[in-house]
Tab-separated table of C-alpha atoms in Angstrom:
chain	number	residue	atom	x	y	z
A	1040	UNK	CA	195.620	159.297	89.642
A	1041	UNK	CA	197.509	155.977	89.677
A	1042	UNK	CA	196.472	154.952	93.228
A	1043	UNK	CA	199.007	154.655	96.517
A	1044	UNK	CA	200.757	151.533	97.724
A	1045	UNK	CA	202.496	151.051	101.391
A	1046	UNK	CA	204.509	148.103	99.697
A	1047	UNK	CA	205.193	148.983	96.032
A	1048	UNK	CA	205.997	152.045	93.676
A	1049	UNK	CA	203.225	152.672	91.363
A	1050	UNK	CA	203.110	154.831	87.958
A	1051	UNK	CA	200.403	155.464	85.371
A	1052	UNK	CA	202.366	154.624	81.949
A	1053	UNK	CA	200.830	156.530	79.342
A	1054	UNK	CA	201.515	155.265	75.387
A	1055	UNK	CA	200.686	155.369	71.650
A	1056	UNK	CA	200.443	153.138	69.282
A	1057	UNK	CA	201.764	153.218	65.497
A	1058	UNK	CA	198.789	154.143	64.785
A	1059	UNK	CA	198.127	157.071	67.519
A	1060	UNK	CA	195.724	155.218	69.454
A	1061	UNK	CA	196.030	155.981	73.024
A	1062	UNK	CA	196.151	153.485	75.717
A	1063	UNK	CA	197.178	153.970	79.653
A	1064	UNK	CA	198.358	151.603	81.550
A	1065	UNK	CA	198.747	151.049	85.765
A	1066	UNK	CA	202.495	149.493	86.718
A	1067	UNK	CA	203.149	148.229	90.272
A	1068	UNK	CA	206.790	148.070	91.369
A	1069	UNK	CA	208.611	145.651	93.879
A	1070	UNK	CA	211.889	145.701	95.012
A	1071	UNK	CA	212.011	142.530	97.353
A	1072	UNK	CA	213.311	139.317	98.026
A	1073	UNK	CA	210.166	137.799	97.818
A	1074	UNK	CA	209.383	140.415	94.573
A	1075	UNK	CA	208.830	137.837	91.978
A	1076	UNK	CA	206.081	135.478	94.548
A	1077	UNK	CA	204.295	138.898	95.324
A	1078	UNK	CA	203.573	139.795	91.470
A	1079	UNK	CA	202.855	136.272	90.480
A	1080	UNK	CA	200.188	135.999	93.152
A	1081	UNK	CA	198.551	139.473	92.004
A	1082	UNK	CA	198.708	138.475	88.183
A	1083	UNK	CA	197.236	135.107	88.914
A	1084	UNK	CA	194.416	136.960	91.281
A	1085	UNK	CA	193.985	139.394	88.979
A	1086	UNK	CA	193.913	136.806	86.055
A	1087	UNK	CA	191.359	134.826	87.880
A	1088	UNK	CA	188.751	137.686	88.829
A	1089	UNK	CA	188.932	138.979	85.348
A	1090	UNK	CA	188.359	135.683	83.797
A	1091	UNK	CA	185.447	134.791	85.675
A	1092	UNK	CA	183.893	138.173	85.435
A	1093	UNK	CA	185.588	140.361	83.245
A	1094	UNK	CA	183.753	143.392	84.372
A	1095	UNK	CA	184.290	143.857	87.829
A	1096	UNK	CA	188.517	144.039	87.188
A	1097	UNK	CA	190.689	145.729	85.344
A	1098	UNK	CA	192.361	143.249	82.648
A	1099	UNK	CA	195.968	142.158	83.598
A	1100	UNK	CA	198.847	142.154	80.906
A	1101	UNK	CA	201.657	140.543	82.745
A	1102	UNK	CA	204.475	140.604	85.244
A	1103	UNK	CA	208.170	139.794	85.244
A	1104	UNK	CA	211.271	141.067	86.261
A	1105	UNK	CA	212.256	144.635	85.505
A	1106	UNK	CA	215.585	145.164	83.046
A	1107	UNK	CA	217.721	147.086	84.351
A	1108	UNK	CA	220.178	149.531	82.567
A	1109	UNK	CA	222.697	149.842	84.904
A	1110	UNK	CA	225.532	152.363	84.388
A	1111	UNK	CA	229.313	151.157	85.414
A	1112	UNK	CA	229.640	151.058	88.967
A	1113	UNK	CA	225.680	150.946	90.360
A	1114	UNK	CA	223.999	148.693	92.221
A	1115	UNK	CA	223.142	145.559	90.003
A	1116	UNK	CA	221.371	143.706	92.773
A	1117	UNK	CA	218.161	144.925	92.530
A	1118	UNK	CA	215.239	142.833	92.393
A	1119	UNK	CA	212.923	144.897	90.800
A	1120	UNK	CA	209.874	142.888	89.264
A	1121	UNK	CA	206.484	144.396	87.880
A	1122	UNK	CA	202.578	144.140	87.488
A	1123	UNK	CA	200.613	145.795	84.504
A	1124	UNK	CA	197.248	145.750	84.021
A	1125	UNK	CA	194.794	148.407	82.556
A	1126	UNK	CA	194.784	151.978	84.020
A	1127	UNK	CA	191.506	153.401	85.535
A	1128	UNK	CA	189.722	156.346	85.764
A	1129	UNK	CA	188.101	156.556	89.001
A	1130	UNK	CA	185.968	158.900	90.840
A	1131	UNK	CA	186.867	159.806	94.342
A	1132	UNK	CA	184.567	158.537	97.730
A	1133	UNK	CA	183.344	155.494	98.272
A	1134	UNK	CA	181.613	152.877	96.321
A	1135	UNK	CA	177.989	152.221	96.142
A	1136	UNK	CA	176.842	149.905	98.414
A	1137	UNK	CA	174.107	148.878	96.033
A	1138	UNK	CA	175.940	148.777	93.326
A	1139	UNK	CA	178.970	146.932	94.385
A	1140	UNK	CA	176.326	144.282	96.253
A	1141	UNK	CA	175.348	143.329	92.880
A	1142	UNK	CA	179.042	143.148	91.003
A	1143	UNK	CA	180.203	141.448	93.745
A	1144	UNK	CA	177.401	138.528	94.454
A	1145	UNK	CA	177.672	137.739	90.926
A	1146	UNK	CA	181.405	137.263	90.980
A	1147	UNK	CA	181.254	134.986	93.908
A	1148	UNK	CA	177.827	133.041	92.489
A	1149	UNK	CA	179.312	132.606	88.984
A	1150	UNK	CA	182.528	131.327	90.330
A	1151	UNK	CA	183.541	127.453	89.742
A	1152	UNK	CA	186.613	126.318	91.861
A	1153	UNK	CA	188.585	124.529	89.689
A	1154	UNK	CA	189.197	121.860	91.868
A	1155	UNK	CA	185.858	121.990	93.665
A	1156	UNK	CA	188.150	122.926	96.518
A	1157	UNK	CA	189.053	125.220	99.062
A	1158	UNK	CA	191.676	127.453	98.106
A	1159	UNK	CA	194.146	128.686	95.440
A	1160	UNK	CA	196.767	127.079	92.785
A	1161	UNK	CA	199.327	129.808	93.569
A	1162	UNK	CA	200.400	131.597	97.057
A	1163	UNK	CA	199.124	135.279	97.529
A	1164	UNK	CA	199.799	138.346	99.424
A	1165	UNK	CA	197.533	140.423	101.377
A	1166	UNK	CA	199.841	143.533	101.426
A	1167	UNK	CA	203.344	142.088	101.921
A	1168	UNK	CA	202.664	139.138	103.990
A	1169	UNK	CA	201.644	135.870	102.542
A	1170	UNK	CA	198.694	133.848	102.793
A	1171	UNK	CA	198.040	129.987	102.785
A	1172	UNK	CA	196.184	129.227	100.263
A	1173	UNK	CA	197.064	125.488	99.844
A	1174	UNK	CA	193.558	123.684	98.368
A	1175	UNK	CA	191.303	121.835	101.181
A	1176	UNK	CA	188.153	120.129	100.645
A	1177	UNK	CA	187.230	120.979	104.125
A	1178	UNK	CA	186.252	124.825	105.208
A	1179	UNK	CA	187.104	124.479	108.414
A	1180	UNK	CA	190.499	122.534	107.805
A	1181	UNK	CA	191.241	125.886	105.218
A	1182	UNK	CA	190.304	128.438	107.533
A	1183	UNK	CA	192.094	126.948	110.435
A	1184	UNK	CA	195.027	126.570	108.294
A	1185	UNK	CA	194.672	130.061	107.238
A	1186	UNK	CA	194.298	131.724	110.764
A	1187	UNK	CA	197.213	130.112	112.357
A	1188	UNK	CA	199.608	130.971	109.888
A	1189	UNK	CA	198.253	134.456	109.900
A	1190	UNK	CA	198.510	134.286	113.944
A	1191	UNK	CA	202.161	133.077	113.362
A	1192	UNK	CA	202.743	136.482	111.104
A	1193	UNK	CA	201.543	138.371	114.197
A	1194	UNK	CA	203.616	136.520	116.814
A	1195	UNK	CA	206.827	136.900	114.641
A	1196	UNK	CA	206.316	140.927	114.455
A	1197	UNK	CA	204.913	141.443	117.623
A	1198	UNK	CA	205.768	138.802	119.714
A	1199	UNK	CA	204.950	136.452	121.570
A	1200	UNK	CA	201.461	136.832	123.836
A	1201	UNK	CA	201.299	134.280	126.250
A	1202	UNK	CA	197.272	134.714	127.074
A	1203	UNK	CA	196.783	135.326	123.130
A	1204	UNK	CA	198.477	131.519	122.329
A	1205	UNK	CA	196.115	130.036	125.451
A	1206	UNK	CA	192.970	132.023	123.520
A	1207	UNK	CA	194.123	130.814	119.681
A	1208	UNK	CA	194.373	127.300	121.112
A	1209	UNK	CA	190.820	127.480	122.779
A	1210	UNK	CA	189.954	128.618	118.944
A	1211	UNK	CA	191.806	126.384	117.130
A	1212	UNK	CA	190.447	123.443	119.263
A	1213	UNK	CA	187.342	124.435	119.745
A	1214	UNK	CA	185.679	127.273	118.735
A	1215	UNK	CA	186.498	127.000	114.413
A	1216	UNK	CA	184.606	123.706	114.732
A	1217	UNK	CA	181.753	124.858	116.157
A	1218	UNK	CA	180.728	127.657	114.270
A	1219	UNK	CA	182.262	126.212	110.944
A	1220	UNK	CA	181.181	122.726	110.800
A	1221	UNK	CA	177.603	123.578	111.055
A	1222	UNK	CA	177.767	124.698	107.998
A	1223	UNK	CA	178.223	121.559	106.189
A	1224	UNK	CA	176.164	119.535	109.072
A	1225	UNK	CA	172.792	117.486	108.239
A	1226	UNK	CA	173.570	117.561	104.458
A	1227	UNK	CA	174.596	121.334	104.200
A	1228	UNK	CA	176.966	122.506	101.608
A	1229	UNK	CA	178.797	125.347	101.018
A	1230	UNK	CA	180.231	126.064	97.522
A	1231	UNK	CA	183.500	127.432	97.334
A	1232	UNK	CA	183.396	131.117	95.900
A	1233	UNK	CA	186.138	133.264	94.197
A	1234	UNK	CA	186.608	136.080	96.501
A	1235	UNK	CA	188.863	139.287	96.516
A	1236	UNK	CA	190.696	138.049	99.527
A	1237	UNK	CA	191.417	142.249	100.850
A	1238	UNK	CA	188.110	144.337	99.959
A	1239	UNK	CA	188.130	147.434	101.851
A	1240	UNK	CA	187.531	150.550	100.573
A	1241	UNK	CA	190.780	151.549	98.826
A	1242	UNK	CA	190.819	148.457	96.970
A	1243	UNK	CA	187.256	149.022	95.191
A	1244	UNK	CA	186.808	152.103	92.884
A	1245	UNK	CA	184.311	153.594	90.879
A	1246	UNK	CA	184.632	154.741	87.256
A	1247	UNK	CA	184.252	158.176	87.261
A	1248	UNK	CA	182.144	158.281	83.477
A	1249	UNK	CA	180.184	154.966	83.832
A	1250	UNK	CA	179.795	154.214	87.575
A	1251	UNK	CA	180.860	150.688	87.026
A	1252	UNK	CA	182.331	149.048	90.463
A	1253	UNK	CA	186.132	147.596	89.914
A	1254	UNK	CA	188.255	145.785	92.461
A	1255	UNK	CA	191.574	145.455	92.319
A	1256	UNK	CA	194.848	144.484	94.664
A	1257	UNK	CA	193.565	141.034	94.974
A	1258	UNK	CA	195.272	138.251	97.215
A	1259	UNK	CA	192.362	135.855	95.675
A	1260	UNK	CA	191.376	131.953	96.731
A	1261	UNK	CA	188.758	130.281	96.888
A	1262	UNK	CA	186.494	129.946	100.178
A	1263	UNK	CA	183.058	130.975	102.231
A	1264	UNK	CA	181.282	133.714	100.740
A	1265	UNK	CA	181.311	135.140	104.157
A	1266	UNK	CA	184.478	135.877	104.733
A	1267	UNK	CA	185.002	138.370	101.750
A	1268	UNK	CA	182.291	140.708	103.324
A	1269	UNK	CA	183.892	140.115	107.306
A	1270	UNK	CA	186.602	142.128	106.466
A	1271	UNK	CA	183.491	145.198	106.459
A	1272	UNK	CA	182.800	143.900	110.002
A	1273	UNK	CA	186.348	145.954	111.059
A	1274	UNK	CA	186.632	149.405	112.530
A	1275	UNK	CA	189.971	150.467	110.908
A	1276	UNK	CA	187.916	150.584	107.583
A	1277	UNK	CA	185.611	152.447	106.733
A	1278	UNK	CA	183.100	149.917	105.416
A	1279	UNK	CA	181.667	148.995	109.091
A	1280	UNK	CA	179.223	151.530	108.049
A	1281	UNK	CA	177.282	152.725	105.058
A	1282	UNK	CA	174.886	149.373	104.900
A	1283	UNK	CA	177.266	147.313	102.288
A	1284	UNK	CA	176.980	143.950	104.705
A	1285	UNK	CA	173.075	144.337	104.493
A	1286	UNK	CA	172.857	145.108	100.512
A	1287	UNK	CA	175.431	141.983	100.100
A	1288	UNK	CA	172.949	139.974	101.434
A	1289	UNK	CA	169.807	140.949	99.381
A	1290	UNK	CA	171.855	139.645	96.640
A	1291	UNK	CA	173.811	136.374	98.048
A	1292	UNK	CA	172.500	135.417	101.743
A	1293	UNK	CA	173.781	133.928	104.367
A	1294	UNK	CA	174.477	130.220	104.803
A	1295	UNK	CA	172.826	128.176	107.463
A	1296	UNK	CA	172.190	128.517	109.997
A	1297	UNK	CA	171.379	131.990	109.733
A	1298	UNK	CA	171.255	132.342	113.097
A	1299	UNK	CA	175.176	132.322	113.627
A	1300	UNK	CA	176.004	134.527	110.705
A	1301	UNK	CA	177.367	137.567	112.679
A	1302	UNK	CA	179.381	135.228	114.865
A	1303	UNK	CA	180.962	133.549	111.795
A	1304	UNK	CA	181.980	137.238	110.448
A	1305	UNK	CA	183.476	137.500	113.911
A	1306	UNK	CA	185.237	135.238	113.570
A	1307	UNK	CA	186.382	135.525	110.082
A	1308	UNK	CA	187.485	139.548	110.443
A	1309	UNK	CA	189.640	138.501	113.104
A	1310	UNK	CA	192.238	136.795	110.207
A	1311	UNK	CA	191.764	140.305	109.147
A	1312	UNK	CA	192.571	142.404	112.670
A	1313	UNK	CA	195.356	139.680	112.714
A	1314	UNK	CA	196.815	140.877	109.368
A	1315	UNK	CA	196.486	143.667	109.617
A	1316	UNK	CA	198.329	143.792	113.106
A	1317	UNK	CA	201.453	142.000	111.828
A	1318	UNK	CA	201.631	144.472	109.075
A	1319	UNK	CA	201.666	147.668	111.658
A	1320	UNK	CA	203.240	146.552	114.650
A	1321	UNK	CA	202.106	147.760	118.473
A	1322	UNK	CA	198.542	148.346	116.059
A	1323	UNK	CA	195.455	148.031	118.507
A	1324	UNK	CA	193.639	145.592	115.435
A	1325	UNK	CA	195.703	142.953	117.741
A	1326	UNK	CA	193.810	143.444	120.885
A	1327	UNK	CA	190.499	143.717	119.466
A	1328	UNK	CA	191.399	140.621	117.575
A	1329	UNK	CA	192.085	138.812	121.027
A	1330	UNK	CA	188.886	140.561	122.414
A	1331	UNK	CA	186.829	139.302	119.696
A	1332	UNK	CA	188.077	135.234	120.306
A	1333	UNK	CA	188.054	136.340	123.806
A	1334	UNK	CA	183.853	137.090	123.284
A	1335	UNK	CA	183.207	134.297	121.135
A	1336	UNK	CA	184.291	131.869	123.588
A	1337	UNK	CA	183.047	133.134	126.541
A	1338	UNK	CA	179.445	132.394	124.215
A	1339	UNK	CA	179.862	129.310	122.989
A	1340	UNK	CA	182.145	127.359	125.610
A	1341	UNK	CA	179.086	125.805	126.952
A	1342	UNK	CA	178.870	123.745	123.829
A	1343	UNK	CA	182.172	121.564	124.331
């Protein structure tokens, strides 16, 4: 089993060394313009995850540009570029939402942005669409940032929504201040945590002989501990259930004040809904994304 991509070929590369030791391998294929950005930013995830905590990722080896060996008269414009990293064995079903509380909290406690920023040194993808990921010192200025160029994805594929621009300006404006800056308010910090960037439920496996939790597929940066578990918040995974959210926060709670938490996840799955919308065009994600906003600032309107 070598796992399924929407975006890339994949292969389990199987080898032996001189000295027959056996070692598999996972390869990732791209054959894109933008081929050499996408493996870059999954090596440098990738790199990142397994360097703070080496056991909750499979290692990385490299990426590059494939050789080709092209016969006389092919194609010789491919663009053909690769990601390698260790192969695993995994069991099927989903991941233990004890276990992977644990893994997971200590990634994101241990973690130590290396500019004490907001963000990442490289771009990533989250599937095939880019994310910005340019350091801020602010949380609100990054997710903001993030958001509308996510929302600008969407419009781009599906077009533009006349009522949805009047609703992301309300947000933009108004709503991302309110329930963000609180967190930072009256001497509040919030430390900047190395998160997965995509977790749902085909990017997190189980090995099938030691029931250790891996994650792989990363777009990775820097941010709120929240968002990485918002994305569990949305109904076209299969994480909304199952208790994960809950365990999470036995392990790494919620930042203050606690009392807005579920609105802050709100708002933070609907980068996700947004995502995954311009990925799979006419997709409902982008009406319950505008529903969501749409909720949110029917609540807190009254405060500005």
């Amino acid at each position: 089993m070598h796992g399924v991509s929407d975006w890339a070929s994949t292969a389990q590369l199987k080898t032996e060394t001189a000295n027959g030791q056996l070692k598999d391998y996972f390869l990732k294929i791209l054959d894109t313009e933008d081929a050499y950005d996408r493996v870059y930013g999954e090596y440098m995830s990738m790199a990142e995850i397994h360097k703070t905590l080496a056991s909750i990722a499979p290692k990385p080896y490299g990426y590059g540009k494939c050789h080709n060996q092209v016969k006389k008269g092919e194609d010789t414009t491919s663009n053909a570029h690769f990601f390698l990293c260790d192969f695993l064995q995994l069991a099927p079903g989903m991941p233990n939402p004890v276990r992977l509380a644990e893994t997971l909290a200590k990634l994101h406690m241990i973690s130590e942005s290396p500019t004490g920023k907001f963000g990442f040194h490289c771009t990533t993808f989250d599937g095939k669409l880019p994310l910005t990921t340019t350091w801020e010192s602010s949380w609100t200025a990054f997710f903001t940032r993030l958001i509308k160029d996510v929302y600008r994805l969407d419009t781009e594929v599906n077009g533009v929504w006349p009522e949805f621009d009047s609703i992301m300006e309300i947000t933009v404006e108004k709503l991302i201040p309110r329930l963000l800056d609180p967190l930072t308010a009256n001497g509040r910090t919030i430390k900047p945590s190395l998160i997965h960037g995509d977790l749902w439920e085909s990017n997190i496996g189980t090995d099938r002989y030691t029931g250790e939790i891996y994650i792989y597929d990363a777009c990775a940066y820097y941010a709120h501990h929240e968002k990485e578990i918002a994305i569990w918040r949305c109904e076209h995974h299969e994480m909304d259930k199952g208790g994960y959210i809950e365990e999470y926060l036995k392990k790494f709670p919620g930042s203050e004040p606690k009392g807005e938490f579920k609105d802050r996840g709100l708002l933070y799955s609907v980068e996700t809904l947004l995502m995954n919308s311009a990925h799979y065009p006419g997709s409902d994600t982008r009406k319950k994304a505008f529903n969501e906003l749409q909720w949110l600032i029917n609540k807190y309107q009254k405060d500005w």
